[in-house]
GROMACS .gro file of C-alpha atoms in nm:
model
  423
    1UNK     CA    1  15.956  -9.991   9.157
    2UNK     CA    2  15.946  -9.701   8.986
    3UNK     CA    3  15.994  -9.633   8.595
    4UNK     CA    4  16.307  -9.483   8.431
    5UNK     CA    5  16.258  -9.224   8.197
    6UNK     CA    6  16.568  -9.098   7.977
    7UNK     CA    7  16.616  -8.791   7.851
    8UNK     CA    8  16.756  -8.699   7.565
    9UNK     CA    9  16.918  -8.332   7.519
   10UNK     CA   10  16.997  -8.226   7.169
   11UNK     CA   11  17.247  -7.934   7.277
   12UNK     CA   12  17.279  -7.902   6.882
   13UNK     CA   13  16.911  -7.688   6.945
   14UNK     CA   14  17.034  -7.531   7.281
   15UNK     CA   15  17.368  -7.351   7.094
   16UNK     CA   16  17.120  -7.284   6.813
   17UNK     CA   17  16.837  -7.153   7.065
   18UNK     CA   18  17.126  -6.966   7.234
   19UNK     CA   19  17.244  -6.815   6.936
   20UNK     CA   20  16.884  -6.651   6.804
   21UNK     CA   21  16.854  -6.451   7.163
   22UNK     CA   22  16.806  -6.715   7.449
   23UNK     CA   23  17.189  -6.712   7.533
   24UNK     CA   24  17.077  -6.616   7.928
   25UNK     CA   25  16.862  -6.937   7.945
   26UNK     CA   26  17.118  -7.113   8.186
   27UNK     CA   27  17.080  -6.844   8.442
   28UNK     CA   28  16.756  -7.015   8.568
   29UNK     CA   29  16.696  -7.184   8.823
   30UNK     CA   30  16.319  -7.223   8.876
   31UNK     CA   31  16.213  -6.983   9.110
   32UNK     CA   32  15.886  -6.985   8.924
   33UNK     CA   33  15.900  -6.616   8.950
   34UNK     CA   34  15.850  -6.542   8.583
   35UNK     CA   35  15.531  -6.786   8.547
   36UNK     CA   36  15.380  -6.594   8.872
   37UNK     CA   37  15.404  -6.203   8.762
   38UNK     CA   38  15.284  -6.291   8.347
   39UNK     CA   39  14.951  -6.178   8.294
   40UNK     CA   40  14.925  -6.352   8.038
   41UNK     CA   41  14.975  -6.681   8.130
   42UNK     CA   42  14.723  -6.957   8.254
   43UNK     CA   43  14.649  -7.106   8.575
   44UNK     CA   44  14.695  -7.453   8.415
   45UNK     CA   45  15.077  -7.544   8.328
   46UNK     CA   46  15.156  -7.195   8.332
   47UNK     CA   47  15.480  -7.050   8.113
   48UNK     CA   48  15.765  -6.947   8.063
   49UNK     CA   49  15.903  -7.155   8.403
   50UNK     CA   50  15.873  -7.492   8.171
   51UNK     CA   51  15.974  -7.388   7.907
   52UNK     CA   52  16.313  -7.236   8.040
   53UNK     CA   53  16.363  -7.557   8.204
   54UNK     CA   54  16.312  -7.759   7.886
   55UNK     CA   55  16.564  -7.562   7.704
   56UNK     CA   56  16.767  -7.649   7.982
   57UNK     CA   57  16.749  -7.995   7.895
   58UNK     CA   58  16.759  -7.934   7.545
   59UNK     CA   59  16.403  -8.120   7.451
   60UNK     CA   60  16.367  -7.986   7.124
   61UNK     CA   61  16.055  -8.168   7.032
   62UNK     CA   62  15.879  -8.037   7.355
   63UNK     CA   63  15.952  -7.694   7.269
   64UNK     CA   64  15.889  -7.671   6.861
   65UNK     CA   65  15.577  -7.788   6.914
   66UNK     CA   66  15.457  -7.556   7.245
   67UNK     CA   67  15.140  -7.313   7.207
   68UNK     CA   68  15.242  -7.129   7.449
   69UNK     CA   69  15.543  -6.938   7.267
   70UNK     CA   70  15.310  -6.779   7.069
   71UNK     CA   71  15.102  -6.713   7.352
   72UNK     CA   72  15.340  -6.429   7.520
   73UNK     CA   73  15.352  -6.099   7.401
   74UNK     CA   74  15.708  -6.074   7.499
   75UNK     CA   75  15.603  -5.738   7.769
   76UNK     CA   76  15.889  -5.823   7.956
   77UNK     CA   77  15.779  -5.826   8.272
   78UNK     CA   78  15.929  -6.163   8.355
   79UNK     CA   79  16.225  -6.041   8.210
   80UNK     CA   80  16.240  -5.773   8.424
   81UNK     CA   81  16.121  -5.937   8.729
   82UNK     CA   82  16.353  -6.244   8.674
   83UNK     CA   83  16.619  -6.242   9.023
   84UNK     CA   84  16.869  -6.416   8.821
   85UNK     CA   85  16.885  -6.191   8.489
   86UNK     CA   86  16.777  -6.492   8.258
   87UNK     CA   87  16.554  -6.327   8.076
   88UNK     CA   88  16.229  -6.574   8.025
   89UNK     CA   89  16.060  -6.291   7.784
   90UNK     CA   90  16.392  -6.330   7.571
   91UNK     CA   91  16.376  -6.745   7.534
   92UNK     CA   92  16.007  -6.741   7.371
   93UNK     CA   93  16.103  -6.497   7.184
   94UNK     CA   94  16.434  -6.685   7.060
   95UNK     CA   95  16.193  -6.999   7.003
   96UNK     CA   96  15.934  -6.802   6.789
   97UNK     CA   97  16.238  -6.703   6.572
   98UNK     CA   98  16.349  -7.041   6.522
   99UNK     CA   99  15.989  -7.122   6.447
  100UNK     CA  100  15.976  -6.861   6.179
  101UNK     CA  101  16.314  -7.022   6.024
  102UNK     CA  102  16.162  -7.384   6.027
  103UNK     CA  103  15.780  -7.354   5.987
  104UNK     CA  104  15.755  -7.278   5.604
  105UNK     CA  105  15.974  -7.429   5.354
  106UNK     CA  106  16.282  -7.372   5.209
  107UNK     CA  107  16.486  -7.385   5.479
  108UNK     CA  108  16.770  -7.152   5.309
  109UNK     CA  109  16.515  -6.866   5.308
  110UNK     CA  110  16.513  -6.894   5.713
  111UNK     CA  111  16.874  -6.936   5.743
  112UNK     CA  112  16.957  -6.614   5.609
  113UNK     CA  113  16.715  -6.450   5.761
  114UNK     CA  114  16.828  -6.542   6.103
  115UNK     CA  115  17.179  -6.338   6.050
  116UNK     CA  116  17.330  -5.978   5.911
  117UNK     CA  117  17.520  -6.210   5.665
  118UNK     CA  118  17.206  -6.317   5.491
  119UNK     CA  119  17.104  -5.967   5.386
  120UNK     CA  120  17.315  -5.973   5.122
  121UNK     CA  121  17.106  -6.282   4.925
  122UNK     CA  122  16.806  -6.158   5.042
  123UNK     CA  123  16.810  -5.788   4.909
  124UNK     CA  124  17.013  -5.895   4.571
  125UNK     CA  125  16.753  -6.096   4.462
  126UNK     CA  126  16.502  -5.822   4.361
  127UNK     CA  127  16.825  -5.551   4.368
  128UNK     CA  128  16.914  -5.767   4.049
  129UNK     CA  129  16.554  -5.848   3.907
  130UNK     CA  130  16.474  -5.458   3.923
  131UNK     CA  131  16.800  -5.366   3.803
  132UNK     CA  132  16.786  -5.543   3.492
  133UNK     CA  133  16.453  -5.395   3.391
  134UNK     CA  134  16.598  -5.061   3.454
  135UNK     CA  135  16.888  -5.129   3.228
  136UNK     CA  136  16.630  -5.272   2.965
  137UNK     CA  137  16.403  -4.961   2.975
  138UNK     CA  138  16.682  -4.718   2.969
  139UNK     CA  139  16.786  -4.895   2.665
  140UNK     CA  140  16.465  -4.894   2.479
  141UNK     CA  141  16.375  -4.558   2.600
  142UNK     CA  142  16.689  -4.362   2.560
  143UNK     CA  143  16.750  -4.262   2.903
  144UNK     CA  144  16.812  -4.402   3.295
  145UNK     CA  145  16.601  -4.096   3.382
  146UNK     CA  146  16.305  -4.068   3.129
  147UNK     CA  147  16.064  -3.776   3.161
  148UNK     CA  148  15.711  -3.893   3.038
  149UNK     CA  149  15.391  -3.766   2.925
  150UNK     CA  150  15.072  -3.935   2.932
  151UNK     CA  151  14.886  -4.059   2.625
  152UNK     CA  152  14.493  -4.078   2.642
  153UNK     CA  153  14.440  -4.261   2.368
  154UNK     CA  154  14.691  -4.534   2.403
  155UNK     CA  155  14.619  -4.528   2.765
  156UNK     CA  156  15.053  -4.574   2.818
  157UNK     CA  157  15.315  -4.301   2.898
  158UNK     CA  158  15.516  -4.213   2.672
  159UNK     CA  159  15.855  -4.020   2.646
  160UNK     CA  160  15.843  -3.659   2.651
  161UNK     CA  161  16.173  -3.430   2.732
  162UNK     CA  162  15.932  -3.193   2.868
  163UNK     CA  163  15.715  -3.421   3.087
  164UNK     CA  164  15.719  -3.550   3.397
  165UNK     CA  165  15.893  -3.791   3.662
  166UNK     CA  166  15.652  -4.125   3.586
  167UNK     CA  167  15.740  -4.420   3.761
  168UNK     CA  168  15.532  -4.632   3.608
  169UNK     CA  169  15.645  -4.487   3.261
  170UNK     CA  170  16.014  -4.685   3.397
  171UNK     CA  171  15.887  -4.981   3.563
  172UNK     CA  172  15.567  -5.034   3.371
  173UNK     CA  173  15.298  -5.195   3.588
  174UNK     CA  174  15.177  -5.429   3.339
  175UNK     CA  175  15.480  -5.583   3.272
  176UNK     CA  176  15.760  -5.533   3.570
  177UNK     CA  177  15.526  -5.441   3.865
  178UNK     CA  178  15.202  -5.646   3.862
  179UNK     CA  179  15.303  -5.989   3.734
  180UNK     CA  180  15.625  -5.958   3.970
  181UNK     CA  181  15.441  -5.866   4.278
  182UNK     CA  182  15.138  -6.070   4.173
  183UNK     CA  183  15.430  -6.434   4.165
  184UNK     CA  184  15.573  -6.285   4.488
  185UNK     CA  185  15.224  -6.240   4.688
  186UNK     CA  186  15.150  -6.628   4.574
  187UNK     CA  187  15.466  -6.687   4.699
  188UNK     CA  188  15.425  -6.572   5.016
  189UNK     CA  189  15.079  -6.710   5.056
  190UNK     CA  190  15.258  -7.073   4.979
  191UNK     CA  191  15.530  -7.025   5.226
  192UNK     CA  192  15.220  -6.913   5.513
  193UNK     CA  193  15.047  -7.210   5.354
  194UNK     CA  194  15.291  -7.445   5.425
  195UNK     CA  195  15.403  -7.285   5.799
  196UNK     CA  196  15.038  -7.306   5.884
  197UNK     CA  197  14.965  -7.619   5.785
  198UNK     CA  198  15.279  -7.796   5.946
  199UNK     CA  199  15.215  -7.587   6.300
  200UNK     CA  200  14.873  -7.680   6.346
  201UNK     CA  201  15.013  -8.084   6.291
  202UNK     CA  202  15.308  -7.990   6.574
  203UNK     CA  203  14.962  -7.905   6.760
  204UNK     CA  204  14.789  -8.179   6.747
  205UNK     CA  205  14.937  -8.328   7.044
  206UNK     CA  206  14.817  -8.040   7.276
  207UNK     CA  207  14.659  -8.170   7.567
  208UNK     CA  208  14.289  -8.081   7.601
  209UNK     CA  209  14.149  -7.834   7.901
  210UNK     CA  210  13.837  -7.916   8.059
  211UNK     CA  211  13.647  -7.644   8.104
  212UNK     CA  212  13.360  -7.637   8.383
  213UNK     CA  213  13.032  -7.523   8.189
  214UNK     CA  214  13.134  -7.493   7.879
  215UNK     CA  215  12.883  -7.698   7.685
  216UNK     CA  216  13.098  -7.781   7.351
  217UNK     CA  217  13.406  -7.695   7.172
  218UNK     CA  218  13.367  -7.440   6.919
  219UNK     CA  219  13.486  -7.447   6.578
  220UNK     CA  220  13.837  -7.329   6.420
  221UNK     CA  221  13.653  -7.039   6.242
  222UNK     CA  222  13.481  -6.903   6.529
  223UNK     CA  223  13.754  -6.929   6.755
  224UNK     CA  224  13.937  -6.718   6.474
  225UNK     CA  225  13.687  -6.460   6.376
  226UNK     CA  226  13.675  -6.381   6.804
  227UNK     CA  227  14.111  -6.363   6.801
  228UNK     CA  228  14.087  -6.135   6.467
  229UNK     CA  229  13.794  -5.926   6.708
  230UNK     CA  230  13.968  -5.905   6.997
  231UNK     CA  231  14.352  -5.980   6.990
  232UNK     CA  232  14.401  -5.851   6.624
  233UNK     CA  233  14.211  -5.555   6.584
  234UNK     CA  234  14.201  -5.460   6.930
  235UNK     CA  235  14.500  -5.538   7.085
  236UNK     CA  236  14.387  -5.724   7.429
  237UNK     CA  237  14.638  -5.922   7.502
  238UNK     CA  238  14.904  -5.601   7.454
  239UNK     CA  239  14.700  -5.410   7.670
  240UNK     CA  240  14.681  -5.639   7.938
  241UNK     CA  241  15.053  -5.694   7.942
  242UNK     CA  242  15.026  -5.308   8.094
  243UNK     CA  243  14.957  -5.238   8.435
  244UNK     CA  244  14.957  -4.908   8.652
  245UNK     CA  245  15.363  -4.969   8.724
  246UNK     CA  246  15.407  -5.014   8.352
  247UNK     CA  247  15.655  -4.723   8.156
  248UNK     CA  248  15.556  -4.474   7.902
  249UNK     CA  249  15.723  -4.650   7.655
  250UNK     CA  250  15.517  -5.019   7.739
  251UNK     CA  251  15.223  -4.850   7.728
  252UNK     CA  252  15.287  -4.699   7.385
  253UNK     CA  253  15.392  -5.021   7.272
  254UNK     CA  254  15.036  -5.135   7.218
  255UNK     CA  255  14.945  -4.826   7.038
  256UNK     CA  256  15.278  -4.830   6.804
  257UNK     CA  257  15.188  -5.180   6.700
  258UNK     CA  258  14.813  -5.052   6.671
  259UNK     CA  259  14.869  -4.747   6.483
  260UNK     CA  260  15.142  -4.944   6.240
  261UNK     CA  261  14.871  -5.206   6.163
  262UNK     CA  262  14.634  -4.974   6.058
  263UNK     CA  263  14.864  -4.801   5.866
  264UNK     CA  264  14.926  -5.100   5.629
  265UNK     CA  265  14.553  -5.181   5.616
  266UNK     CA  266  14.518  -4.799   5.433
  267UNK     CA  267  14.811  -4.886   5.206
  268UNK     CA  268  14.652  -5.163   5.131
  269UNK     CA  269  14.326  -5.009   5.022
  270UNK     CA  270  14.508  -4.769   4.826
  271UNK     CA  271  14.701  -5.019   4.654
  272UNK     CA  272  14.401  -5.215   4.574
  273UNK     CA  273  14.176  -4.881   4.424
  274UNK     CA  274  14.484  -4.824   4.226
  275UNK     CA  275  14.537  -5.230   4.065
  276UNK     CA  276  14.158  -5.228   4.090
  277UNK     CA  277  14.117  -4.944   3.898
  278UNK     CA  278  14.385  -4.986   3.653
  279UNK     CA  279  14.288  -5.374   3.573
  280UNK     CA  280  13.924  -5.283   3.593
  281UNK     CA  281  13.958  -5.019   3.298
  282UNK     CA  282  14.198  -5.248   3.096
  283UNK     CA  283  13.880  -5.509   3.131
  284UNK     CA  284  13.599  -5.288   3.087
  285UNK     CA  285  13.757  -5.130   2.753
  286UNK     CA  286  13.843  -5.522   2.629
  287UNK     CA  287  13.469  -5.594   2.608
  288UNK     CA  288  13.338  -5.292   2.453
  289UNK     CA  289  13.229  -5.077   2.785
  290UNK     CA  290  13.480  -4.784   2.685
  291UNK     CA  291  13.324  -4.510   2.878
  292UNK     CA  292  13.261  -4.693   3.199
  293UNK     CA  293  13.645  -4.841   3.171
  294UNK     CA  294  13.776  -4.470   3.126
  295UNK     CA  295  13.617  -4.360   3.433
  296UNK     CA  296  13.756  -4.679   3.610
  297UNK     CA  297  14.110  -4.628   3.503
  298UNK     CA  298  14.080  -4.267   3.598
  299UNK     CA  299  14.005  -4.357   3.913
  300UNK     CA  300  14.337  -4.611   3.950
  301UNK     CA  301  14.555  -4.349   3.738
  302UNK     CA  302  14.865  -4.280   3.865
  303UNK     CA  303  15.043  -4.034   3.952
  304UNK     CA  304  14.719  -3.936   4.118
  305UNK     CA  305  14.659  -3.563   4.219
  306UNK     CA  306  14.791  -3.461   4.548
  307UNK     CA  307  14.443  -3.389   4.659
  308UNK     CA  308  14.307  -3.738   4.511
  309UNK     CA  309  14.057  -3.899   4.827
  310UNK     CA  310  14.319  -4.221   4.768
  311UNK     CA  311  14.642  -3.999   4.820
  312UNK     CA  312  14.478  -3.839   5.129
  313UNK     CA  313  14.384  -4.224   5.221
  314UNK     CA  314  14.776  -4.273   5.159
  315UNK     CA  315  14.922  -3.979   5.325
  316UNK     CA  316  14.728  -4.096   5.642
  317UNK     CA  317  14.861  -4.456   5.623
  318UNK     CA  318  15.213  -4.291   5.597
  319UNK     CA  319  15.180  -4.059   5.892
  320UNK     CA  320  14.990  -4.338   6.066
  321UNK     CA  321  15.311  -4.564   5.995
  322UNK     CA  322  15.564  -4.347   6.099
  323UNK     CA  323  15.401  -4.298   6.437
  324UNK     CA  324  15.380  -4.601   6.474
  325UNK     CA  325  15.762  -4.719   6.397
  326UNK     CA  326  15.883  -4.402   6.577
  327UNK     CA  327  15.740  -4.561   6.941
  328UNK     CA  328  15.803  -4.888   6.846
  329UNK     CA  329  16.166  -4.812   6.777
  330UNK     CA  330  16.246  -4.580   7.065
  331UNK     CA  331  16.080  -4.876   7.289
  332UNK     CA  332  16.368  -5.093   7.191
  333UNK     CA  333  16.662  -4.849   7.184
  334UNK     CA  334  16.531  -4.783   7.575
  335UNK     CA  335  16.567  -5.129   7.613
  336UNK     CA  336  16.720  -5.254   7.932
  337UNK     CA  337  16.982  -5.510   7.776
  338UNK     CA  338  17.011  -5.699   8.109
  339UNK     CA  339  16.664  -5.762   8.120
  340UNK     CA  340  16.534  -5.764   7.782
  341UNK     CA  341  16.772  -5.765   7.466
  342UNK     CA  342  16.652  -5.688   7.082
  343UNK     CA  343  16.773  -5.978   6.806
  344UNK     CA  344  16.856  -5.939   6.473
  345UNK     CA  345  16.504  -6.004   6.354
  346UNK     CA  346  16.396  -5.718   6.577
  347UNK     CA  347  16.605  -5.496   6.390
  348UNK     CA  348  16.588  -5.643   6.075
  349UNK     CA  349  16.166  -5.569   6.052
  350UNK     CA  350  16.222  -5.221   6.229
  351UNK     CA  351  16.419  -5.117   5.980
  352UNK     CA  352  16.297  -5.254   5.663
  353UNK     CA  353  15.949  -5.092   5.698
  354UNK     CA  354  16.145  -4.778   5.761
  355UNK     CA  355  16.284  -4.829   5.450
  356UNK     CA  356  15.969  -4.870   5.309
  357UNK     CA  357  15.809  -4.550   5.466
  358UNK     CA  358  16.096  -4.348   5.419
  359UNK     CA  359  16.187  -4.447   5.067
  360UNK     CA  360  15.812  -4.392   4.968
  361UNK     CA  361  15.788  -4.073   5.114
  362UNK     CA  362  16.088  -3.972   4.930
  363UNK     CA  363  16.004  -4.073   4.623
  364UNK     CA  364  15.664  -3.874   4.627
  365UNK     CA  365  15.859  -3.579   4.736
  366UNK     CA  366  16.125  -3.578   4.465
  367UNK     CA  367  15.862  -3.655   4.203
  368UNK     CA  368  15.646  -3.335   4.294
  369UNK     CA  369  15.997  -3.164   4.308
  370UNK     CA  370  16.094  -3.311   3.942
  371UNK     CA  371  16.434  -3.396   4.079
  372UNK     CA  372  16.480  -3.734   3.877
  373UNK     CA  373  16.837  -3.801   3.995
  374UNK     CA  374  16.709  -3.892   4.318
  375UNK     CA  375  16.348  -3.979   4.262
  376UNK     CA  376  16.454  -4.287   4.061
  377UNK     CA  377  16.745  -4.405   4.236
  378UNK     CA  378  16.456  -4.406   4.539
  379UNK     CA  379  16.200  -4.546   4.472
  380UNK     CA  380  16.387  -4.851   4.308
  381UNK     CA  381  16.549  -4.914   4.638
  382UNK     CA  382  16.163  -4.874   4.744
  383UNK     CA  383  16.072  -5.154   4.514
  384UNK     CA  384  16.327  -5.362   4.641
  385UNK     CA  385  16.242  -5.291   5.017
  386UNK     CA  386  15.852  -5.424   4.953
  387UNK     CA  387  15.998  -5.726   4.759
  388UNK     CA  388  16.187  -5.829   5.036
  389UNK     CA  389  15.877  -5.763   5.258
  390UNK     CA  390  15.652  -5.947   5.076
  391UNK     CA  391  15.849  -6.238   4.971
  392UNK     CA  392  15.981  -6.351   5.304
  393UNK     CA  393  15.714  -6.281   5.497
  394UNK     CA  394  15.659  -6.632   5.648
  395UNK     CA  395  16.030  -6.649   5.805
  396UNK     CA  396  16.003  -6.305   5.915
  397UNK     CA  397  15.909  -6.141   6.236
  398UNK     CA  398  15.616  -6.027   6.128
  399UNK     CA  399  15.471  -6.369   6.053
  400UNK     CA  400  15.337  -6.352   6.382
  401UNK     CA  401  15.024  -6.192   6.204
  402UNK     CA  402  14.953  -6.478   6.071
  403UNK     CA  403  15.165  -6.761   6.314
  404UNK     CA  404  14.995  -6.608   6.601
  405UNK     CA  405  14.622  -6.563   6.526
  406UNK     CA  406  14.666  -6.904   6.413
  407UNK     CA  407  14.823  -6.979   6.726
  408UNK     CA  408  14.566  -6.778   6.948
  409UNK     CA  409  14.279  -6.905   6.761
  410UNK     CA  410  14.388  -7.283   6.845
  411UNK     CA  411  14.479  -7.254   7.217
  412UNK     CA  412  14.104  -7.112   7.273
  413UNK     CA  413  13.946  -7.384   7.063
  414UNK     CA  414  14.110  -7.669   7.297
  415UNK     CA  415  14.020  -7.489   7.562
  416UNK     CA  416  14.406  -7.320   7.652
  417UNK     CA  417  14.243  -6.985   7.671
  418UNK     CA  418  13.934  -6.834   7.705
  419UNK     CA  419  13.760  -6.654   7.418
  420UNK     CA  420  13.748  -6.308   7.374
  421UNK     CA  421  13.405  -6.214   7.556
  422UNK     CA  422  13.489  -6.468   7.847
  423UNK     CA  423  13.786  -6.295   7.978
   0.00000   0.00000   0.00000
């Protein structure tokens, strides 16, 4: 006689996975079409077909704890290839964004990241913070739109009604820009801390692959240093979600993300030279080493010259960045929305780092222009855009960078996928 097994839906999780993007989920009805034209996934338990069906059911715990959602790329091709319109591409992606909500800690963070009403918490929390020190230095230096000049032998700006548009003169980076960014990047590495550590526990319970000739299991680091080499850096996996029937806009998908990651890496090198430089002088001067810690600061100095090597480093990150948002975004306004539809965290992360690029761009410009009405106004609204960034990073979209190399790294340690030089 055979065993009884009872299952348990919690259709608490399906209205909650239905409301983050996989409302089409009930549409299937296991053709196995979807699992058949991925080229992504494996031979061996293949997705999205069980997956769709376990949302069916509702079996939360199978689902939280899958690999294989951060496997997909979300190319759509299932999606588009789906005879029933239930759009398998959308579901994974619905399940990553519940991940991102539940993965680090404080749960409130994720909540109001999941909807338009939670934008308003999110963005007054630095909108205040900044706004305050604004008030504060406009108090103590006389005006809400201080000209400076710069002071060699204090190394500090100082106001001048003849000088020039300084941010750092308003929000001084010792005091309101450093230490601030500095709690929020420790922040941020907590939340990741935290995702990371509880994801790789929901993982434990991954079955094993047996792989024919493959004499032992290699290590966590290896495993990541090859999905950093290969799926990082050079985009595989997005590339092989093309094929010769794939659109314009699918194949500059892989080259948006591409050109957008190596666009932050630039900003991050110039932000680095310039904290590096600044904090290396400061140093170099406290023990004694005044001329070597005048060069350094000179180096981090800003405003920098437009012709600096750093601001043509940062000009090229900018140009690379807009590029990159520009196909990303008119990829998902092309969207077909009955085969593939765009969440709120989609649009949310589109359109915060175009407030980034845009408001930084802006602010340069009205600098050089000496137009302090608006250079001000944007670049605090730039401030608060990188806050918001930075600091919820681990419930954001763009934790993938860090959920899915995790993620990718894991599945080709157990043996889920192949490693990079094996495919």
């Amino acid at each position: 006689m055979s065993n009884t097994v009872k299952v348990q839906p919690d259709l608490k999780f399906v209205k909650e996975l239905q409301a983050v993007g996989g409302d089409s989920l009930k549409k299937c009805y296991q053709c196995a079409t979807c699992s058949v034209v991925c080229p992504l996934s494996p031979a061996d338990s293949p997705y999205p077909r069980k997956e769709m069906v376990w949302a069916q059911w509702g079996l939360k715990d199978r689902l939280v704890n899958d690999i294989d959602i951060w496997l997909c790329h979300n190319c759509g091709t299932c999606s588009d290839l789906c005879p029933r319109g239930a759009k398998p591409g959308d579901l994974l992606s619905a399940l990553r964004n519940m991940a991102y909500r539940n993965l680090a800690p404080m749960p409130i963070i994720g909540k109001w990241m999941s909807s338009s009403s939670g934008l308003l918490p999110l963005a007054a929390i630095p909108a205040i913070i900044y706004a305050l020190i604004w008030i504060f230095q406009a108090s103590r230096l006389g005006s809400f739109l201080p000209t400076f000049e710069f002071d060699h032998a204090t190394h500090a700006w100082k106001v001048a009604s003849d000088g020039v548009i300084a941010f750092g003169g308003l929000f001084v980076g010792d005091y309101f820009i450093d230490p601030i960014f500095g709690l929020v990047f420790l922040f941020m590495l907590w939340g990741f801390y935290a995702g990371v550590r509880n994801m790789l526990k929901a993982f434990d319970d991954q079955p094993k692959t047996f792989i024919v000739g493959r004499k032992s299991e290699p290590c966590f680091c290896a495993c990541l240093i090859d999905t950093i080499k290969y799926e990082v850096l050079q985009h595989t996996q997005f590339l092989e979600c093309s094929d010769e029937e794939s659109d314009e806009l699918d194949i500059k998908r892989a080259s948006g993300h591409r050109w957008l990651m190596f666009a932050f890496i630039a900003l991050m090198i110039v932000t680095g030279v310039v904290a590096a430089g600044h904090w290396g002088g400061w140093f170099l001067r406290k023990i004694g080493v005044e001329g070597l810690g005048n060069i350094v600061s000179a180096i981090g100095h800003t405003p920098m010259p437009l012709w600096s090597p750093v601001k043509l480093l940062a000009y090229v990150g900018a140009g690379l960045g807009i590029y990159g948002l520009m196909a990303l975004t008119k990829r998902r306004v092309n969207l077909d929305q009955s085969k593939q539809s765009s969440s709120w965290y989609d649009w949310y992360l589109l359109t915060l780092i175009w407030t980034i690029f845009l408001t930084g761009l802006g602010a340069l410009v009205f600098r050089v222009l000496g137009v302090a009405l608006l250079a001000y106004p944007i670049y605090y609204v730039h401030l608060i855009a990188v806050f918001m960034l930075l600091a919820y990073l681990p419930w954001s979209k763009l934790g993938h960078l860090v959920y899915r190399t995790v993620a990718l790294s894991y599945a080709k340690k157990i043996g889920r996928i192949p490693m990079g030089a094996d495919r």
